[in-house]
Amino acid sequence: MSGPLEGITVLDMSRVLAGPWAGQLLADLGARVIKIEHPSRGDDTRGWGPPWLAQEDEREKVAAYYLCANRGKHSLAVDIATEEGQALVRRLAAGADILVENFKVGGLAKYGLDYASLHAENPRLIGCSITGFGQEGPYAHRAGYDFMIQAMGGLMSLTGEADGMPMKTGVAITDVMTGLYATVGVLAALQERGRTGVGRHVDVALLDVQVATLANQALNALVSGRDPERHGNAHPNIVPYQAFACADGHLVLTVGNDAQFARFAALLGHPEWARDPAYATNAARVGNRAVLVPMIQAILATRRRDEWLAELEARGIPAGPINTVGEAFDDPQVRHREMQRVLKRGELEVPQVANPLRFDGASATSEVAPPRLGQDSDALLAEMGLTAEDIARLRRAGVVR
């Protein structure tokens, strides 16, 4: 089945996670994505292992990290520090629709491959530049990495136990969210180009995204004038909405309204809580969490986790287990939605996680496995009109792989 972006060509000149995540999403949506990589090292994340795919095969060996963000792409290994390499990329850009890049500000200009230069030759080209701090401002020249941005952008101050060290999230969530925002911006520019015939430049900064995605916590601070405190696995605005220990493990309880709390109180044997002014409303429960939460904890600790989960499910009270990653993939709902996939590249099987988008019931997940470094160089160069002798010469010179 063709995707919504069939016929769109993307030059993915990004590496690590935020840019490649956007490129992979565009590939899943049907775009042809050409990943430009350095001939000798490729994307940095190819070497960010272990774990490795095909540990024993040097030709196929690649870090799992790389595999998470490069499905559906063609790999063209070309050295853009050479004049011939630059010329090849300019030829590709002349026929492309979208450029995604995450070089430092001004980093592509020295090669003549910055958006302004490429847009001058192809006015329909849409550019998306992903950086740590944006194209302007006092930090614009700095490199940006997810961990550092989580710290600077306030997320770590909200994460962790109240009396413990501020913590990062277990996934590079700022990079992932930046990739999603970048994709939204690119698709908006593509829609606009349909009216105007002219592309525009999208500037996406990790720090901007991190601040923007503080969501309710940002408004908690702006409305109250106070920095939010860390609550560990509890919620600053909702009670009870946190992890609790049971007799044999933990569960997460997410009581989102007063009706759910009334059913929960009845389950615990204390229906009077739902009538008590100290606990009847969420605002009251937030104000009295120090008293209410220990009472809930004492009762939940008396029974096994799965017994409580069954009781909660039967009463329509949202709750769930705290799964490991392996347990999450083995969950019946996750299996039903086919979130774990295996793509083939020849005889090699490449594990993948499906794109969560579905169109008319069909998953928007590319069936093309992440490429080997330079896997598609010959085919792409031949499409550009280069002969076998031209390609061989460029390969001997180290311009392509």
Short mmCIF file of C-alpha atoms in Angstrom, two decimals, residues 133-142:
data_model
loop_
_atom_site.label_atom_id
_atom_site.label_comp_id
_atom_site.label_asym_id
_atom_site.label_seq_id
_atom_site.Cartn_x
_atom_site.Cartn_y
_atom_site.Cartn_z
CA PHE A 133 19.68 25.82 20.62
CA GLY A 134 18.32 27.18 17.35
CA GLN A 135 19.68 29.29 14.52
CA GLU A 136 20.13 32.42 16.63
CA GLY A 137 20.69 33.48 20.24
CA PRO A 138 23.62 33.43 22.67
CA TYR A 139 23.88 29.61 22.64
CA ALA A 140 23.33 29.10 18.91
CA HIS A 141 26.94 28.06 18.37
CA ARG A 142 26.83 25.29 20.99
#
